[in-house]
Amino acid sequence: MGFNPVGQLETELISALEDALDKVLADHDKSIEKPEIEVEVPREKEHGDYATNLAMVMAGRLSTNPRKLAEDLVEAFDFDLVSNLEIAGPGFINFHLKNDWLYQTVNQVITAAEEYGQTEKGKGEKVQIEFVSTNPTGPLHVGHSRGAVVGDVLANIMEEVNYDVYREYLINDAGNQMDLLGESTYLRYRELFGKEIHMPENSYQGNYIIEVAEELKAEYGDKLMEMDEKEALIISREKAYEHMLANIKEDLAEFRIEFDNWFSERTLHEENKIQEVIKLLRDKGYIYDKDGAIWFASTEFGDDKDRVAIKNDGSPTYMAADMAYHYDKLERGFDHLINVWGADHHGYIDRMKAVIEAFGYDRDTLEIIIVQIVTLLRDGRKVPMSKRAGDFVTMREVMEEVGRDAARYFYTMRSTDSHFDFDLDLAKKESTDNPVYYIQYANARIHSILDNAGDLISEAGDADLNLLQDESEVDLMKMIARYPDQLELAAARRAPHMIANYAHELAGAFHGFYNRCRVITDDKELSLARLQLVRAAKVVLENVLRVLGVSAPEEM
């Protein structure tokens, strides 16, 4: 894997703190359990490059004043790259580092190139991420788009830190909604032959249904009018299903989202997987019969009530299909399952974790990420949507209006647990008010500098980076060095927005440097040092944009 200067530096800092703590404990002449030592980057840069609360954690165990303990730790601390230590507040220790590690990082970033940021944090753990998984009853709309990008970017992030990631889409192609899709299509087909129809209130009524009906007419002529209605409905359903699934796959591919597997729910029914799981759980004592139905005793695992698995008419519930599907996932050998769900699935979490536990696995083997709803704004006003009525904005329409890059970035830039107002007008702006434009403009500026550097580029690798002393230069180097740590944090917290925000901060650091420091000057040595810094910024900015699935244009 690639070089991780931040991780290495933090490891060395922690090791030096452990040595200092050992010296302090020896002075106290006490044998006491030591905590896991942590260091973090302070929010305010005047508080140093790193900070630790070790003195505050240990003070209680030693029955001593935390500031006094901090003073003892500072006195015992020894680490070459630290220029200054200070004690703040009740006992925080702030570390101010020399710039040497930053100069090392600049050169190592350029050497690592596309591998910069990659770490071994995931240790090859097999993780399945299931996302989108919408019913194939219509085009993907704006609500699906956010979960699609979140799942895709999270998968990219986790791959960068060495998780073995498998992307999967569950095709919900069984059940009543598919029959309703077929009925809606068949009615529109009859309408094309002049028949008066009545569309049920819960039917699918978008123009896309008429498109499928027209395809049916082109393929079958009036033959469906003459055949048994039951058979005609099946043909209509399958035609609509094929059309919708192809549409979904095409839209996702256009949005730069690919899956390792498209799992058909129908296979669970066709291969008797649902009944197998019901028997498995019955043998374990977690299935019982009541009122003619078959129930799963999910309350034994913390759910608020037991759940019907097989209805009294013998048909399986959605719950039963999900039980079989998740058992299939576990049987395929994944170490961890992550489901990216919409906000309307929040009440489903406890019952699915109960299922995992009933199978004999730790309930945390399954992790659910709930993605809150998206509200589209145009001219400052909310854009209304209603899927069954067909009055909704599709994922493709948003892509075409604002572009793939802006759409992907905007869907990623807020935490999944917060509602998101997607300002279409802002996403189309070609100004630095638009965050994705601001980031891509930084990349274009980098390329412009490098294009104008001429033969100096070939000498930049030997530059004296000690010449980089300006505050904006140091800030940019620190931001570059943070990238591996940001990837690890974003992976651990399942927080793609952290990488989107980092990209914006990195672009800001570069713009600040660009506005303050002329790169090509009469001072050749300084020019070479700044060119090397620009080259490092290029590597990291393009790496982070690749993870976000956003293009890195060389000119704007």
Coordinates of C-alpha atoms in Angstrom, one line a residue:
M1 CA 0.0 0.0 0.0
G2 CA 1.0 3.7 -0.3
F3 CA 2.9 5.9 2.1
N4 CA 1.0 7.3 5.1
P5 CA 3.2 10.0 6.7
V6 CA 0.4 11.1 9.0
G7 CA -0.1 7.6 10.3
Q8 CA 3.6 7.1 10.8
L9 CA 4.0 10.4 12.5
E10 CA 1.1 9.8 14.9
T11 CA 2.5 6.3 15.7
E12 CA 5.8 7.9 16.6
L13 CA 4.2 10.6 18.7
I14 CA 2.2 8.1 20.6
S15 CA 5.3 6.0 21.1
A16 CA 7.2 9.0 22.5
L17 CA 4.2 9.7 24.8
E18 CA 4.2 6.1 26.0
D19 CA 8.0 6.5 26.9
A20 CA 7.2 9.8 28.7
L21 CA 4.4 8.1 30.6
D22 CA 6.6 5.2 31.7
K23 CA 9.1 7.7 33.1
V24 CA 6.4 9.5 35.0
L25 CA 4.9 6.3 36.4
A26 CA 8.4 5.3 37.5
D27 CA 8.7 8.5 39.4
H28 CA 5.3 7.9 41.1
D29 CA 6.5 4.4 41.9
K30 CA 3.1 3.0 41.1
S31 CA 2.0 0.1 38.9
I32 CA -1.2 1.2 37.2
E33 CA -3.1 0.3 34.1
K34 CA -2.2 2.6 31.2
P35 CA -4.8 3.9 28.8
E36 CA -4.8 3.7 25.0
I37 CA -3.0 6.9 24.1
E38 CA -4.6 9.1 21.4
V39 CA -3.5 12.2 19.6
E40 CA -5.7 14.4 17.4
V41 CA -5.4 17.4 15.1
P42 CA -6.8 20.5 17.0
R43 CA -9.6 22.5 15.3
E44 CA -7.6 25.8 15.8
K45 CA -4.2 25.8 14.2
E46 CA -2.9 28.1 17.0
H47 CA -3.3 25.1 19.3
G48 CA -0.6 23.2 17.5
D49 CA -0.4 20.4 15.0
Y50 CA -1.5 17.7 17.4
A51 CA -2.9 17.5 20.9
T52 CA -3.5 14.8 23.5
N53 CA -5.7 14.5 26.6
L54 CA -3.4 11.9 28.2
A55 CA -2.8 14.0 31.4
M56 CA -6.5 14.4 32.0
V57 CA -7.2 10.7 31.5
M58 CA -4.3 9.6 33.8
A59 CA -4.8 12.2 36.5
G60 CA -7.8 10.4 38.1
R61 CA -5.9 7.1 38.1
L62 CA -3.0 8.7 39.8
S63 CA -5.1 11.0 42.1
T64 CA -3.1 14.0 40.9
N65 CA -3.7 17.4 39.3
P66 CA -4.0 17.0 35.5
R67 CA -2.0 20.2 34.8
K68 CA 0.8 19.0 37.1
L69 CA 0.8 15.6 35.4
A70 CA 0.9 17.4 32.0
E71 CA 4.0 19.3 33.2
D72 CA 5.6 16.1 34.2
L73 CA 4.8 14.5 30.8
V74 CA 6.2 17.5 28.9
E75 CA 9.4 17.4 30.9
A76 CA 9.8 13.6 30.2
F77 CA 8.9 13.9 26.5
D78 CA 11.5 13.6 23.8
F79 CA 10.8 13.6 20.1
D80 CA 13.0 15.2 17.4
L81 CA 10.2 16.6 15.2
V82 CA 8.5 18.5 18.0
S83 CA 9.6 22.1 18.2
N84 CA 7.5 23.2 21.1
L85 CA 5.0 21.8 23.6
E86 CA 2.4 23.8 25.6
I87 CA -0.1 22.9 28.2
A88 CA -3.6 24.3 27.6
G89 CA -6.9 24.4 29.6
P90 CA -7.3 21.7 32.3
G91 CA -4.3 19.6 31.0
F92 CA -4.3 19.3 27.2
I93 CA -0.8 19.0 25.7
N94 CA -0.4 20.7 22.4
F95 CA 2.4 19.7 20.0
H96 CA 4.0 22.2 17.6
L97 CA 6.1 20.3 15.0
K98 CA 9.1 21.3 13.0
N99 CA 8.5 21.5 9.3
D100 CA 11.0 18.7 8.5
W101 CA 8.2 16.0 8.3
L102 CA 6.2 18.2 5.9
Y103 CA 9.2 18.5 3.5
Q104 CA 9.6 14.7 3.7
T105 CA 5.9 14.2 3.0
V106 CA 6.0 16.4 -0.1
N107 CA 8.6 14.3 -1.9
Q108 CA 7.1 11.0 -0.7
V109 CA 3.6 12.1 -2.0
I110 CA 5.0 12.6 -5.4
T111 CA 6.8 9.2 -5.3
A112 CA 3.7 7.4 -4.1
A113 CA 1.5 9.1 -6.7
E114 CA -1.9 7.3 -7.0
E115 CA -1.1 5.2 -4.0
Y116 CA -0.7 8.2 -1.7
G117 CA -3.3 8.0 1.0
Q118 CA -3.7 4.2 0.9
T119 CA -3.2 2.4 4.2
E120 CA -3.6 -1.1 5.6
K121 CA -6.3 -0.1 8.1
G122 CA -8.9 -2.5 6.8
K123 CA -6.6 -5.5 6.9
G124 CA -8.4 -7.0 3.9
E125 CA -11.7 -7.5 5.7
K126 CA -14.4 -8.6 3.3
V127 CA -17.2 -6.0 3.3
Q128 CA -20.3 -6.1 1.3
I129 CA -22.0 -2.8 0.7
E130 CA -25.6 -3.0 -0.6
F131 CA -27.0 0.3 -1.9
V132 CA -29.6 1.8 -4.1
S133 CA -31.7 -1.5 -4.4
T134 CA -34.8 0.3 -5.4
N135 CA -37.8 -1.5 -6.9
P136 CA -37.5 -1.6 -10.7
T137 CA -40.9 0.1 -11.1
G138 CA -39.7 3.3 -12.6
P139 CA -36.6 5.5 -13.2
L140 CA -34.2 6.3 -10.4
H141 CA -35.3 9.6 -8.9
V142 CA -33.4 12.3 -6.9
G143 CA -34.1 10.5 -3.6
H144 CA -32.3 7.4 -4.9
S145 CA -29.4 9.4 -6.2
R146 CA -28.1 10.5 -2.8
G147 CA -27.9 6.9 -1.5
A148 CA -26.3 5.8 -4.8
V149 CA -23.5 8.3 -4.5
V150 CA -23.0 7.7 -0.8
G151 CA -22.7 4.0 -1.3
D152 CA -20.3 4.3 -4.2
V153 CA -18.0 6.9 -2.5
L154 CA -18.0 4.9 0.8
A155 CA -16.9 1.8 -1.2
N156 CA -14.1 3.8 -2.8
I157 CA -13.0 5.2 0.5
M158 CA -12.9 1.8 2.2
E159 CA -11.0 0.3 -0.7
E160 CA -8.3 3.0 -0.3
V161 CA -7.7 1.8 3.2
N162 CA -7.6 -1.9 2.3
Y163 CA -11.0 -3.3 2.9
D164 CA -12.0 -5.9 0.3
V165 CA -15.2 -4.3 -0.8
Y166 CA -18.0 -5.9 -2.8
R167 CA -20.8 -3.7 -4.2
E168 CA -24.2 -5.2 -4.6
Y169 CA -27.7 -4.1 -5.8
L170 CA -30.7 -6.1 -4.6
I171 CA -33.3 -6.2 -7.4
N172 CA -36.7 -6.1 -5.7
D173 CA -38.3 -8.0 -8.6
A174 CA -40.8 -10.1 -6.6
G175 CA -44.1 -9.1 -4.9
N176 CA -47.1 -7.0 -5.4
Q177 CA -45.4 -3.9 -6.7
M178 CA -44.2 -5.9 -9.8
D179 CA -47.8 -7.1 -10.4
L180 CA -49.0 -3.5 -10.1
L181 CA -46.3 -2.4 -12.6
G182 CA -47.6 -5.0 -15.0
E183 CA -51.2 -4.0 -14.5
S184 CA -50.3 -0.3 -15.0
T185 CA -48.4 -1.1 -18.2
Y186 CA -51.2 -3.3 -19.6
L187 CA -53.8 -0.6 -19.0
R188 CA -51.8 1.9 -20.9
Y189 CA -51.3 -0.7 -23.7
R190 CA -55.1 -1.1 -24.0
E191 CA -55.4 2.7 -24.1
L192 CA -53.2 2.8 -27.2
F193 CA -55.9 0.8 -29.0
G194 CA -58.6 3.3 -28.1
K195 CA -59.9 1.4 -25.0
E196 CA -61.3 3.5 -22.2
I197 CA -59.3 2.7 -19.0
H198 CA -59.4 3.6 -15.4
M199 CA -55.9 3.8 -13.7
P200 CA -56.2 2.7 -10.1
E201 CA -55.2 5.2 -7.5
N202 CA -52.1 3.2 -6.5
S203 CA -51.0 2.5 -10.0
Y204 CA -47.8 3.8 -11.7
Q205 CA -48.8 6.7 -13.9
G206 CA -45.6 8.3 -15.2
N207 CA -44.9 8.8 -18.9
Y208 CA -42.3 6.0 -18.6
I209 CA -45.3 3.5 -18.3
I210 CA -46.6 4.8 -21.7
E211 CA -43.2 4.3 -23.2
V212 CA -43.2 0.6 -22.2
A213 CA -46.8 0.3 -23.5
E214 CA -45.7 1.6 -26.8
E215 CA -42.8 -0.9 -26.9
L216 CA -45.4 -3.7 -26.2
K217 CA -47.6 -2.5 -29.1
A218 CA -44.6 -2.4 -31.4
E219 CA -43.6 -5.9 -30.5
Y220 CA -47.0 -7.6 -30.1
G221 CA -49.4 -5.5 -32.1
D222 CA -52.9 -6.2 -30.8
K223 CA -52.1 -9.8 -29.8
L224 CA -52.3 -9.0 -26.1
M225 CA -55.8 -7.7 -26.6
E226 CA -56.9 -11.1 -27.8
M227 CA -55.1 -13.4 -25.3
D228 CA -56.1 -14.4 -21.8
E229 CA -55.8 -11.3 -19.6
K230 CA -53.7 -13.2 -17.0
E231 CA -51.1 -14.1 -19.6
A232 CA -51.2 -10.6 -21.0
L233 CA -50.5 -9.2 -17.6
I234 CA -47.5 -11.4 -17.1
I235 CA -46.1 -10.4 -20.5
S236 CA -46.7 -6.7 -19.6
R237 CA -45.1 -7.1 -16.2
E238 CA -41.9 -8.8 -17.6
K239 CA -41.6 -6.3 -20.5
A240 CA -41.9 -3.4 -18.0
Y241 CA -39.4 -5.1 -15.6
E242 CA -36.8 -5.5 -18.3
H243 CA -37.3 -2.0 -19.5
M244 CA -37.0 -0.4 -16.0
L245 CA -34.0 -2.5 -15.0
A246 CA -32.1 -1.6 -18.2
N247 CA -33.0 2.0 -17.6
I248 CA -31.7 1.8 -14.0
K249 CA -28.4 0.1 -15.0
E250 CA -27.9 2.7 -17.8
D251 CA -28.5 5.6 -15.5
L252 CA -26.2 4.3 -12.8
A253 CA -23.4 3.6 -15.3
E254 CA -23.8 7.2 -16.6
F255 CA -23.5 8.3 -13.0
R256 CA -20.1 6.4 -12.7
I257 CA -21.6 3.8 -10.5
E258 CA -20.9 0.1 -11.1
F259 CA -21.9 -3.0 -9.1
D260 CA -20.1 -6.3 -8.6
N261 CA -23.4 -8.1 -8.4
W262 CA -27.1 -7.5 -9.2
F263 CA -28.9 -9.9 -6.9
S264 CA -32.5 -10.9 -8.0
E265 CA -35.0 -11.3 -5.2
R266 CA -36.8 -13.8 -7.4
T267 CA -34.0 -16.3 -6.9
L268 CA -34.8 -16.6 -3.2
H269 CA -38.3 -17.8 -4.1
E270 CA -37.3 -19.9 -7.1
E271 CA -34.6 -21.7 -5.1
N272 CA -36.7 -22.2 -2.0
K273 CA -34.3 -20.1 0.1
I274 CA -37.1 -18.5 2.2
Q275 CA -38.5 -21.8 3.4
E276 CA -34.9 -23.0 4.2
V277 CA -34.3 -20.0 6.4
I278 CA -37.7 -20.4 8.1
K279 CA -36.8 -24.0 8.9
L280 CA -33.4 -23.0 10.2
L281 CA -34.9 -20.4 12.6
R282 CA -37.6 -22.8 13.6
D283 CA -35.0 -25.4 14.5
K284 CA -33.3 -22.7 16.6
G285 CA -36.6 -22.0 18.4
Y286 CA -37.2 -18.5 16.9
I287 CA -40.1 -19.3 14.6
Y288 CA -43.7 -20.0 15.9
D289 CA -47.2 -20.3 14.5
K290 CA -50.0 -18.0 15.5
D291 CA -53.4 -17.1 14.0
G292 CA -52.6 -19.1 10.9
A293 CA -49.4 -17.2 10.2
I294 CA -45.7 -17.9 10.8
W295 CA -43.9 -15.5 13.1
F296 CA -40.3 -14.6 13.8
A297 CA -39.6 -14.0 17.6
S298 CA -37.6 -10.9 17.0
T299 CA -38.4 -9.5 20.5
E300 CA -35.9 -12.0 21.9
F301 CA -33.2 -9.9 20.2
G302 CA -34.4 -6.4 21.2
D303 CA -37.1 -5.7 18.6
D304 CA -40.2 -4.0 19.9
K305 CA -42.6 -6.7 18.6
D306 CA -42.5 -10.1 16.8
R307 CA -42.7 -10.0 13.0
V308 CA -44.9 -12.0 10.6
A309 CA -42.7 -14.0 8.2
I310 CA -45.3 -16.0 6.3
K311 CA -48.8 -14.6 6.1
N312 CA -51.9 -16.7 6.8
D313 CA -52.5 -17.1 3.0
G314 CA -49.1 -18.8 2.8
S315 CA -47.3 -16.0 1.0
P316 CA -44.0 -14.7 2.4
T317 CA -43.7 -11.1 3.7
Y318 CA -40.9 -8.7 2.7
M319 CA -39.4 -9.5 6.0
A320 CA -39.1 -13.2 5.1
A321 CA -37.4 -12.3 1.8
D322 CA -35.0 -10.1 3.6
M323 CA -34.2 -12.8 6.1
A324 CA -33.3 -15.2 3.3
Y325 CA -31.3 -12.5 1.5
H326 CA -29.2 -11.6 4.5
Y327 CA -28.6 -15.3 5.3
D328 CA -27.4 -15.7 1.7
K329 CA -25.0 -12.7 2.3
L330 CA -23.5 -14.3 5.4
E331 CA -23.2 -17.7 3.7
R332 CA -21.1 -16.0 1.0
G333 CA -18.4 -15.3 3.6
F334 CA -18.5 -11.5 4.1
D335 CA -17.1 -10.4 7.4
H336 CA -19.2 -7.3 7.5
L337 CA -22.5 -6.1 5.9
I338 CA -23.3 -2.5 5.2
N339 CA -26.8 -1.6 3.9
V340 CA -27.4 2.0 2.7
W341 CA -31.1 2.7 3.1
G342 CA -33.5 5.6 2.7
A343 CA -35.0 7.5 5.6
D344 CA -38.3 5.5 5.3
H345 CA -36.5 2.3 6.4
H346 CA -35.4 3.6 9.8
G347 CA -38.0 1.4 11.6
Y348 CA -36.6 -1.7 9.9
I349 CA -33.1 -1.6 11.6
D350 CA -33.8 -3.4 14.8
R351 CA -35.8 -6.3 13.2
M352 CA -33.0 -6.9 10.7
K353 CA -30.3 -6.8 13.4
A354 CA -32.5 -9.3 15.3
V355 CA -32.4 -11.6 12.3
I356 CA -28.6 -11.4 12.1
E357 CA -28.4 -12.3 15.8
A358 CA -30.8 -15.1 15.4
F359 CA -28.6 -16.6 12.8
G360 CA -25.8 -16.8 15.4
Y361 CA -23.8 -13.7 14.4
D362 CA -23.0 -10.6 16.3
R363 CA -25.8 -8.1 15.6
D364 CA -23.1 -5.5 14.6
T365 CA -22.1 -7.7 11.7
L366 CA -24.9 -5.8 9.9
E367 CA -24.6 -2.1 9.8
I368 CA -27.3 0.2 8.5
I369 CA -26.6 3.7 7.1
I370 CA -29.7 5.8 6.8
V371 CA -29.6 8.4 4.2
Q372 CA -31.9 11.3 4.8
I373 CA -34.1 12.8 2.2
V374 CA -33.1 15.3 -0.5
T375 CA -35.1 18.4 -1.3
L376 CA -34.5 19.9 -4.7
L377 CA -34.6 23.7 -4.8
R378 CA -34.9 25.8 -8.0
D379 CA -35.1 29.6 -7.8
G380 CA -35.2 29.1 -4.1
R381 CA -38.4 27.1 -4.2
K382 CA -39.0 23.4 -3.4
V383 CA -39.5 21.1 -6.5
P384 CA -42.5 18.8 -5.7
M385 CA -42.3 15.1 -6.3
S386 CA -44.7 12.1 -6.3
K387 CA -43.4 8.8 -7.7
R388 CA -46.6 7.0 -8.5
A389 CA -48.2 10.1 -10.1
G390 CA -45.0 10.3 -12.2
D391 CA -44.4 13.9 -11.2
F392 CA -40.8 13.6 -10.0
V393 CA -37.3 14.6 -11.0
T394 CA -35.2 11.7 -12.1
M395 CA -31.5 11.1 -11.4
R396 CA -30.8 11.5 -15.1
E397 CA -32.5 14.9 -15.2
V398 CA -30.4 16.2 -12.4
M399 CA -27.3 14.9 -14.0
E400 CA -28.2 16.5 -17.3
E401 CA -29.1 19.8 -15.6
V402 CA -26.1 20.3 -13.4
G403 CA -23.6 17.8 -14.7
R404 CA -22.3 14.5 -13.2
D405 CA -19.5 16.1 -11.2
A406 CA -21.7 18.7 -9.5
A407 CA -24.4 16.1 -8.8
R408 CA -22.0 13.6 -7.3
Y409 CA -20.2 16.2 -5.1
F410 CA -23.4 17.8 -3.9
Y411 CA -25.0 14.5 -2.9
T412 CA -21.8 13.6 -0.9
M413 CA -21.1 16.9 0.8
R414 CA -23.4 16.7 3.8
S415 CA -23.6 14.0 6.5
T416 CA -26.1 11.2 5.6
D417 CA -28.0 11.8 8.9
S418 CA -29.0 15.3 7.9
H419 CA -31.7 16.4 5.4
F420 CA -30.2 18.0 2.3
D421 CA -31.4 20.9 0.3
F422 CA -29.9 20.5 -3.2
D423 CA -29.7 24.0 -4.7
L424 CA -29.8 23.4 -8.5
D425 CA -28.9 26.9 -9.3
L426 CA -25.8 26.9 -7.1
A427 CA -24.7 23.6 -8.6
K428 CA -24.8 25.1 -12.1
K429 CA -22.9 28.3 -11.2
E430 CA -19.4 28.7 -12.8
S431 CA -18.0 30.6 -9.8
T432 CA -16.2 29.9 -6.6
D433 CA -19.5 30.0 -4.8
N434 CA -20.1 26.5 -6.3
P435 CA -17.9 24.1 -4.2
V436 CA -17.3 21.6 -7.0
Y437 CA -16.3 24.4 -9.3
Y438 CA -14.0 25.8 -6.6
I439 CA -12.2 22.5 -6.2
Q440 CA -11.9 21.8 -9.9
Y441 CA -10.6 25.3 -10.5
A442 CA -7.8 24.6 -8.1
N443 CA -6.8 21.6 -10.2
A444 CA -7.0 23.7 -13.4
R445 CA -4.7 26.3 -11.8
I446 CA -2.2 23.6 -10.8
H447 CA -2.1 22.4 -14.4
S448 CA -1.6 25.9 -15.7
I449 CA 1.4 26.4 -13.4
L450 CA 3.0 23.1 -14.3
D451 CA 2.4 23.7 -18.1
N452 CA 4.1 27.1 -17.8
A453 CA 7.1 25.7 -15.7
G454 CA 8.9 24.4 -18.8
D455 CA 12.2 22.7 -18.1
L456 CA 12.1 23.6 -14.4
I457 CA 9.8 20.6 -13.8
S458 CA 12.7 18.2 -14.4
E459 CA 14.8 19.8 -11.6
A460 CA 12.0 20.2 -9.0
G461 CA 12.7 16.7 -7.5
D462 CA 16.0 18.1 -6.2
A463 CA 14.5 21.3 -4.7
D464 CA 15.5 22.6 -1.3
L465 CA 12.1 22.4 0.4
N466 CA 13.5 24.2 3.5
L467 CA 12.8 27.3 1.5
L468 CA 9.1 26.8 2.0
Q469 CA 8.5 28.9 5.1
D470 CA 5.5 31.1 4.2
E471 CA 2.4 30.4 6.3
S472 CA 0.4 29.5 3.2
E473 CA 3.0 27.0 2.1
V474 CA 3.1 25.4 5.5
D475 CA -0.7 25.3 5.6
L476 CA -0.9 23.6 2.2
M477 CA 1.7 21.0 3.2
K478 CA -0.1 20.2 6.4
M479 CA -3.4 19.8 4.4
I480 CA -1.6 17.4 2.0
A481 CA -0.2 15.4 4.9
R482 CA -3.7 15.0 6.4
Y483 CA -5.2 13.0 3.5
P484 CA -4.4 9.4 4.7
D485 CA -5.7 10.2 8.1
Q486 CA -8.9 11.7 6.6
L487 CA -9.4 8.5 4.5
E488 CA -9.1 6.3 7.6
L489 CA -11.5 8.5 9.6
A490 CA -14.0 8.6 6.8
A491 CA -13.9 4.8 6.4
A492 CA -14.2 4.2 10.2
R493 CA -17.1 6.7 10.6
R494 CA -18.8 5.7 7.3
A495 CA -18.7 9.3 6.5
P496 CA -18.1 10.1 2.8
H497 CA -18.9 13.8 3.4
M498 CA -15.6 14.0 5.3
I499 CA -13.7 13.4 2.1
A500 CA -15.9 15.9 0.2
N501 CA -15.2 18.5 2.8
Y502 CA -11.5 17.6 2.8
A503 CA -11.4 18.2 -1.0
H504 CA -12.9 21.7 -0.4
E505 CA -10.4 22.5 2.4
L506 CA -7.5 21.2 0.3
A507 CA -8.6 23.4 -2.6
G508 CA -8.9 26.3 -0.2
A509 CA -5.4 25.8 1.0
F510 CA -4.1 25.7 -2.5
H511 CA -6.0 28.9 -3.6
G512 CA -4.6 30.6 -0.5
F513 CA -1.1 29.6 -1.4
Y514 CA -1.6 30.6 -5.1
N515 CA -2.9 34.0 -4.1
R516 CA 0.0 34.7 -1.7
C517 CA 3.0 33.0 -3.4
R518 CA 4.1 33.4 -7.0
V519 CA 5.5 30.0 -8.0
I520 CA 7.7 30.9 -11.0
T521 CA 10.0 33.8 -9.8
D522 CA 13.5 35.1 -10.5
D523 CA 14.6 33.1 -7.5
K524 CA 15.2 29.7 -9.2
E525 CA 15.7 27.7 -6.0
L526 CA 12.5 29.1 -4.5
S527 CA 10.7 28.4 -7.7
L528 CA 11.8 24.8 -7.7
A529 CA 10.7 24.3 -4.1
R530 CA 7.2 25.7 -4.9
L531 CA 6.9 23.7 -8.0
Q532 CA 7.5 20.5 -6.0
L533 CA 4.8 21.6 -3.6
V534 CA 2.4 22.2 -6.5
R535 CA 3.2 18.8 -7.9
A536 CA 2.3 17.2 -4.5
A537 CA -0.9 19.2 -4.3
K538 CA -1.8 17.9 -7.8
V539 CA -1.3 14.3 -6.7
V540 CA -3.5 14.6 -3.6
L541 CA -6.3 16.7 -5.3
E542 CA -6.6 14.3 -8.2
N543 CA -6.5 11.3 -5.8
V544 CA -9.3 12.7 -3.7
L545 CA -11.4 13.6 -6.7
R546 CA -11.0 10.1 -8.0
V547 CA -12.3 8.7 -4.7
L548 CA -15.3 11.1 -5.0
G549 CA -15.9 10.0 -8.6
V550 CA -15.5 13.6 -9.7
S551 CA -13.4 14.5 -12.8
A552 CA -10.2 16.5 -12.5
P553 CA -10.3 19.0 -15.5
E554 CA -6.9 20.4 -16.5
E555 CA -8.5 23.7 -17.7
M556 CA -11.8 25.5 -16.9

